[in-house]
Coordinates of C-alpha atoms in Angstrom, one line a residue:
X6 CA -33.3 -18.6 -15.4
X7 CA -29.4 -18.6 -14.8
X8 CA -27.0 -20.4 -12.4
X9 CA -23.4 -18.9 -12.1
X10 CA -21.3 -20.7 -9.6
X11 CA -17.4 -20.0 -8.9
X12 CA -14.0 -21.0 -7.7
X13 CA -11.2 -19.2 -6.0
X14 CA -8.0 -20.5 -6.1
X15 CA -4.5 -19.9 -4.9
X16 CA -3.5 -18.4 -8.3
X17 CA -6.6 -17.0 -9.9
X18 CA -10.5 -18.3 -10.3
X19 CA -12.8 -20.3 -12.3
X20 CA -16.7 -19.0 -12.9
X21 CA -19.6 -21.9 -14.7
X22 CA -22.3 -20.1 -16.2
X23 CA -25.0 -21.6 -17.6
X24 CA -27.4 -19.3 -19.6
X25 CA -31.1 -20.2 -19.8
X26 CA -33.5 -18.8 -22.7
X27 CA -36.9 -18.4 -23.8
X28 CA -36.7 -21.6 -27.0
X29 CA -37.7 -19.0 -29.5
X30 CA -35.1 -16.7 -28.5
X31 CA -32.3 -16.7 -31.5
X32 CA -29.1 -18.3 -30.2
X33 CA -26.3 -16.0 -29.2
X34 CA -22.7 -16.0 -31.5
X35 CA -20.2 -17.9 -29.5
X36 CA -17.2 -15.6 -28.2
X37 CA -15.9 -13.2 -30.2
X38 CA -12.7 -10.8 -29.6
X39 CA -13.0 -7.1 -28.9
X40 CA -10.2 -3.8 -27.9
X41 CA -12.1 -1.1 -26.4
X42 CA -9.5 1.9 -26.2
X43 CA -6.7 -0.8 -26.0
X44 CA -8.5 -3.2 -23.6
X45 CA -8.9 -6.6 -25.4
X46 CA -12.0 -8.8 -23.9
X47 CA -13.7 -11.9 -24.9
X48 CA -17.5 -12.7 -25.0
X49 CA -20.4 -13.7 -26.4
X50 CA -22.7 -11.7 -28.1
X51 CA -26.4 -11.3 -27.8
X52 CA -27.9 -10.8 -31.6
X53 CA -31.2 -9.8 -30.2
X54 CA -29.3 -7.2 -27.9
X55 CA -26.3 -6.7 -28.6
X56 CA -25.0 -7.1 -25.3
X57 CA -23.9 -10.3 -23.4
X58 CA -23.6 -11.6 -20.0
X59 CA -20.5 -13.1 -19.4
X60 CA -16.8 -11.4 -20.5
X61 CA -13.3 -11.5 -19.4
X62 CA -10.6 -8.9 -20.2
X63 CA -7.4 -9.3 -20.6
X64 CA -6.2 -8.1 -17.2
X65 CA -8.1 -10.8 -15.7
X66 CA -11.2 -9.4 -14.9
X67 CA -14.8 -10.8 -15.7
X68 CA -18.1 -10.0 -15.5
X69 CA -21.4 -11.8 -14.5
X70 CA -24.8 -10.7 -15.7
X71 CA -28.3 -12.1 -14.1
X72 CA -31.6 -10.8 -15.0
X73 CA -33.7 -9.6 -11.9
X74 CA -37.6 -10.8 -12.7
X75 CA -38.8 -10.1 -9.4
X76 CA -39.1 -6.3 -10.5
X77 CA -41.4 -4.8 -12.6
X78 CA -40.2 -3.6 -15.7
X79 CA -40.1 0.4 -15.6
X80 CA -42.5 2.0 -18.5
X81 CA -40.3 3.0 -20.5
X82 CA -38.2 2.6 -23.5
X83 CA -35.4 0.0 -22.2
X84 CA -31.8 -0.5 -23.0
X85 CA -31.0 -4.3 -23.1
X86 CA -29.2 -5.3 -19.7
X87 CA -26.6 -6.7 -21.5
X88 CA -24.8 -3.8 -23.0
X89 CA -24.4 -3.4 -19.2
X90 CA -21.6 -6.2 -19.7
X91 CA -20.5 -4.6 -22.5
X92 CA -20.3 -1.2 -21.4
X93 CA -17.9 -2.2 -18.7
X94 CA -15.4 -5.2 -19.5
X95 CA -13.3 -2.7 -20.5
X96 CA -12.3 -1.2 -17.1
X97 CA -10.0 -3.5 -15.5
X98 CA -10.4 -2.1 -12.0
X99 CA -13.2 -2.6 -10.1
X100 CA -13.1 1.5 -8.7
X101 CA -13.4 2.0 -12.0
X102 CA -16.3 -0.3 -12.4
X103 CA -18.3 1.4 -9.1
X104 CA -17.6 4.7 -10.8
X105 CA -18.9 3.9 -14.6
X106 CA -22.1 2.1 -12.9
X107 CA -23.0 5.6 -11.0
X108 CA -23.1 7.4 -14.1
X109 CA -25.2 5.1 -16.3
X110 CA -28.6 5.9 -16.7
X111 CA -29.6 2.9 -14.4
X112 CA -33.7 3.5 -14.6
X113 CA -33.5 2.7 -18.4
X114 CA -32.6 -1.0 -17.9
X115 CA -35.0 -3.9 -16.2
X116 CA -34.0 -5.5 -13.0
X117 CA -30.5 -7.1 -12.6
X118 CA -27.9 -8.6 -10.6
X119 CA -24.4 -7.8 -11.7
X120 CA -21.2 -9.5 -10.4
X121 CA -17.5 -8.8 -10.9
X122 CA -14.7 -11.0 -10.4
X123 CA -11.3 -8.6 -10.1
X124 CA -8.1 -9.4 -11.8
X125 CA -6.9 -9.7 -8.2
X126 CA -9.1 -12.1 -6.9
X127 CA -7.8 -15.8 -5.3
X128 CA -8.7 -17.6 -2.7
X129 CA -6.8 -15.6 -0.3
X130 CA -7.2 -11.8 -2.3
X131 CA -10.3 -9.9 -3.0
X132 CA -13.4 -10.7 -2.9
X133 CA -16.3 -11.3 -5.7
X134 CA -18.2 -8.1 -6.2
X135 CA -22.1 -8.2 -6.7
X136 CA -24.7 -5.3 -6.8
X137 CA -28.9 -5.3 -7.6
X138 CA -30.4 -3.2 -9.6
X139 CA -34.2 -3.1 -8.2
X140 CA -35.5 -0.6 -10.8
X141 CA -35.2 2.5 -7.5
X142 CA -31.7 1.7 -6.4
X143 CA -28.6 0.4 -6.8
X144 CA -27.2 -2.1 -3.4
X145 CA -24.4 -4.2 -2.6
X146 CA -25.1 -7.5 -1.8
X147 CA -23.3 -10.6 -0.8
X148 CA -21.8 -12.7 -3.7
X149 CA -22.1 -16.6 -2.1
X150 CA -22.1 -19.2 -4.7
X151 CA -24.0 -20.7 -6.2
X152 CA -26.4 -17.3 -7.5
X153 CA -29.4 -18.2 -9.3
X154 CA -31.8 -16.4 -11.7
X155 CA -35.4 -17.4 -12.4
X156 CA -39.1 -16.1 -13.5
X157 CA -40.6 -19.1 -11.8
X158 CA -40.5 -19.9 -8.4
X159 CA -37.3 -18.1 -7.0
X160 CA -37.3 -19.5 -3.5
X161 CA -37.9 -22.9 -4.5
X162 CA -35.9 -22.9 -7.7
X163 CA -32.7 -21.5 -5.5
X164 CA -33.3 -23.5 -2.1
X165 CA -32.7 -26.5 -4.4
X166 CA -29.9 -25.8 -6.6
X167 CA -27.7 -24.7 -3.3
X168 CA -28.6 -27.6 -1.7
X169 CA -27.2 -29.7 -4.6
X170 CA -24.4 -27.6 -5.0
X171 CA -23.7 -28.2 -1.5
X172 CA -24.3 -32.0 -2.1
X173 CA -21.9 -32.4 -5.0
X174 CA -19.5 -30.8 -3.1
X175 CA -19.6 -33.1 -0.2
X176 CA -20.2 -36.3 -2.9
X177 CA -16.4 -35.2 -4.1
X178 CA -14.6 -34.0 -0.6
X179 CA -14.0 -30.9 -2.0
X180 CA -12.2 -29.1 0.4
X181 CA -11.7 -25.9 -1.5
X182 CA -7.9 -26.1 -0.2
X183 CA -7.5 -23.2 -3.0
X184 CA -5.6 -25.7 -5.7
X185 CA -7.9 -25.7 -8.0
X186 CA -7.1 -23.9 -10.6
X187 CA -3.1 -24.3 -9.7
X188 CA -0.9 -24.5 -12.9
X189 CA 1.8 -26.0 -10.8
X190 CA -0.2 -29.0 -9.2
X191 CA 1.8 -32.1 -10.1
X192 CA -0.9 -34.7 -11.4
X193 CA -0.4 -37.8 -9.0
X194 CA -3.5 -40.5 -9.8
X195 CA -5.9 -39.9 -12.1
X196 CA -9.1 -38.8 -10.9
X197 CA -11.9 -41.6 -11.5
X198 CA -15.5 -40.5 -11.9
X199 CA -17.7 -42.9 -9.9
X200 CA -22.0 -43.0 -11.0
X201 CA -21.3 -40.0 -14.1
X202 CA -24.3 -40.2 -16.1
X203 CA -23.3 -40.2 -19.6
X204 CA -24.5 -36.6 -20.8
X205 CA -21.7 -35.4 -18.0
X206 CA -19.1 -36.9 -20.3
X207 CA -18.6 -34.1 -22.5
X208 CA -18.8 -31.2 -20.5
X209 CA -16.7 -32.8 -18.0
X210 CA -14.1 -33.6 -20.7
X211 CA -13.9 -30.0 -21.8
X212 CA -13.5 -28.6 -18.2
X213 CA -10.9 -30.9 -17.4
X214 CA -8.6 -30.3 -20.2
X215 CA -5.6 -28.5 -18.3
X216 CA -6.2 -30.4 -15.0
X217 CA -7.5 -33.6 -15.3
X218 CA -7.0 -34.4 -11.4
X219 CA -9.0 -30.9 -10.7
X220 CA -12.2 -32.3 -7.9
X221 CA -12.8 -28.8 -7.2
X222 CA -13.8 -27.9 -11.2
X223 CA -15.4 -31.7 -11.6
X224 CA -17.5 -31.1 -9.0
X225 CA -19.0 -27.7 -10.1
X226 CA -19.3 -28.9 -14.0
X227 CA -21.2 -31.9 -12.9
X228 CA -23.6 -29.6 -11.0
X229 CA -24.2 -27.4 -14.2
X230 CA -24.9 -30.5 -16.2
X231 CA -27.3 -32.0 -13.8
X232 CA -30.5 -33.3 -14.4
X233 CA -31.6 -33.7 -10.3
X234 CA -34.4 -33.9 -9.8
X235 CA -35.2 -34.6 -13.2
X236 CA -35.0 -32.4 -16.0
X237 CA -36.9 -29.4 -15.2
X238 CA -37.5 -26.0 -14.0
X239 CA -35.0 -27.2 -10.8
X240 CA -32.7 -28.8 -12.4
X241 CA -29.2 -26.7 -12.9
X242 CA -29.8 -27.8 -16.8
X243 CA -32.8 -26.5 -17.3
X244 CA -35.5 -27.8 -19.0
X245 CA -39.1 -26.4 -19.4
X246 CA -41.1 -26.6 -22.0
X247 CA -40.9 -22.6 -22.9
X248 CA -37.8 -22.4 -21.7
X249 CA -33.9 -24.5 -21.4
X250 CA -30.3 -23.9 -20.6
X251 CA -28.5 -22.5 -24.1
X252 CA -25.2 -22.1 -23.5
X253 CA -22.7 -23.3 -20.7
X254 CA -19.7 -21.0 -19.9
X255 CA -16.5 -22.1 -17.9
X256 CA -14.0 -19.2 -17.3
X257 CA -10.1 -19.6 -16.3
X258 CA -8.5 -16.9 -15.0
X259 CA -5.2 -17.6 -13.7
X260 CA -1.6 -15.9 -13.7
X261 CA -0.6 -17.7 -16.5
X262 CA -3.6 -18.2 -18.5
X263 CA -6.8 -16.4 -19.2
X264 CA -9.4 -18.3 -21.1
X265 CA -12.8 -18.9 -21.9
X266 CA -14.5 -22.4 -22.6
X267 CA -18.0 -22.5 -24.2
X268 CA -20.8 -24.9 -25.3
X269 CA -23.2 -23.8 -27.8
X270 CA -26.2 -25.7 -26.2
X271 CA -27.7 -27.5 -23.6
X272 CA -24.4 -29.0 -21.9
X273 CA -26.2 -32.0 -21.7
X274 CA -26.0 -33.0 -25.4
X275 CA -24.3 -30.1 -27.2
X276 CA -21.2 -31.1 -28.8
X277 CA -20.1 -27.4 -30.1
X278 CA -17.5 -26.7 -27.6
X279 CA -14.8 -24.5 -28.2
X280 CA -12.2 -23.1 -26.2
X281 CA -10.6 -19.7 -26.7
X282 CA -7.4 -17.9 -25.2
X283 CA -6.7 -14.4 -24.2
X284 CA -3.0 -12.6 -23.3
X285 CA -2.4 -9.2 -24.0
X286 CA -0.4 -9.8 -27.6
X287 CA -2.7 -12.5 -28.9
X288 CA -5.3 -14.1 -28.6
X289 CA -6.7 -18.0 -30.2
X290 CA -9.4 -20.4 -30.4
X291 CA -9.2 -24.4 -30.4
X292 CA -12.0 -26.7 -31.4
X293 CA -12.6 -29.0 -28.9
X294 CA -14.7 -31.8 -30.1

């Protein structure tokens, strides 16, 4: 199970990711810095893979990875899906994307859905690109957000999670106006939090760092640390008892910033956030506890 929702904006985007895992599966490194043939990207790595399934590079593009389970597996020896991720952060167009995908060896990998974000993309440029991989053939498909990826119960599992997307949205008036991710906004009142149950708090702090009046990035953090219904298979943080939401993933991609925020963890109670930076002549990290 995943849930990757997003944000388009007048000057960039923001992506939530939350990452849900078998509980014996060994925790994945938090981000770590890479330069592909002088491309410089940031993600998480995989140590059971390799791969990942979530990374930015630094001209602004990012990359989305959900696993497919509604497809058999082909028999054969498999290459983990997220080397997919891997494989292509490093292109920083998305023609270049479409072309690299055509000449993997696509019927070596399981099931996936992959979606780009281009470097280009705001609320009034581009558009957010997402393909399937069914195991026979590779479609475009429409990218509406939130996406969700689960083993159990699919139809039930998604049907709830956009309709409390859509509630959370409505709870906060967001409008979408595309200033949500807007360097330039001039902080007016403070926004006040009304009913935020208290395993929000931290998660919601760490989102909010640069813009602390941002409704449009509260709203969508509060739905990736929810616990509606209860905390279970439905719930956006997932809880099962084979299975839970390990890592929480907010991206920033802006004109004047590029960075990646992470929790280590169940958003609901982790406390290992950090917060990392990437520009094209350096790049940093900044505990945020």
């Amino acid at each position: 199970m995943c849930t990757v929702s997003w944000l388009l904006a007048n000057d960039g985007y923001q992506v939530f990711f939350n990452r849900d895992e078998q509980k014996g599966r060994a925790l994945a490194h938090s981000p770590k810095y890479f330069n592909d043939l002088g491309i410089k990207y940031l993600m998480p790595v995989d140590p059971v893979g390799g791969g990942s399934w979530i990374a930015m590079n630094q001209s602004g593009l990012s990359i989305c990875l959900l696993n497919y389970y509604q497809e058999k597996p082909p028999e054969k020896d498999l290459i983990s899906r997220g080397l997919l991720v891997k494989s292509l952060v490093s292109h920083t167009s998305l023609t270049k994307i479409r072309y690299a995908l055509n000449k993997l060896p696509l019927q070596r990998y399981a099931a996936f859905t992959l979606l780009v974000f281009p470097s280009h993309l705001t609320a009034q440029t581009g558009d957010v690109y997402a393909v399937r991989w069914d195991g026979h053939a590779l479609t475009t498909i429409k990218a509406i957000s939130p996406m969700v990826s689960s083993s159990v119960a699919l139809t039930e599992v998604t049907n709830y999670r956009e309709d409390h997307h859509n509630s959370i949205l409505l709870q906060h008036q967001v409008l979408f106006s595309g200033e949500g991710c807007n360097d330039d906004i001039e902080a007016k009142e403070p926004l006040i939090l009304t009913d935020v149950d208290p395993v929000e708090d931290s998660i919601i702090e760490l989102t909010n760092q640069r813009c602390i009046d941002d409704k449009n990035s509260v709203a969508l953090t509060r739905f990736h640390a929810s616990h509606e219904p209860s905390p279970s298979y439905l719930s956006v943080c997932m809880h099962r008892e084979d299975a839970h939401t390990v890592s929480f993933t907010h991206l920033i991609a802006t004109r004047k910033q590029l960075k990646m925020n992470y929790v280590c963890g169940c958003p609901c109670s982790s406390k290992q956030h950090k917060s990392y930076a990437l520009y094209p002549q350096r790049e940093t990290y900044v505990e945020v506890v």
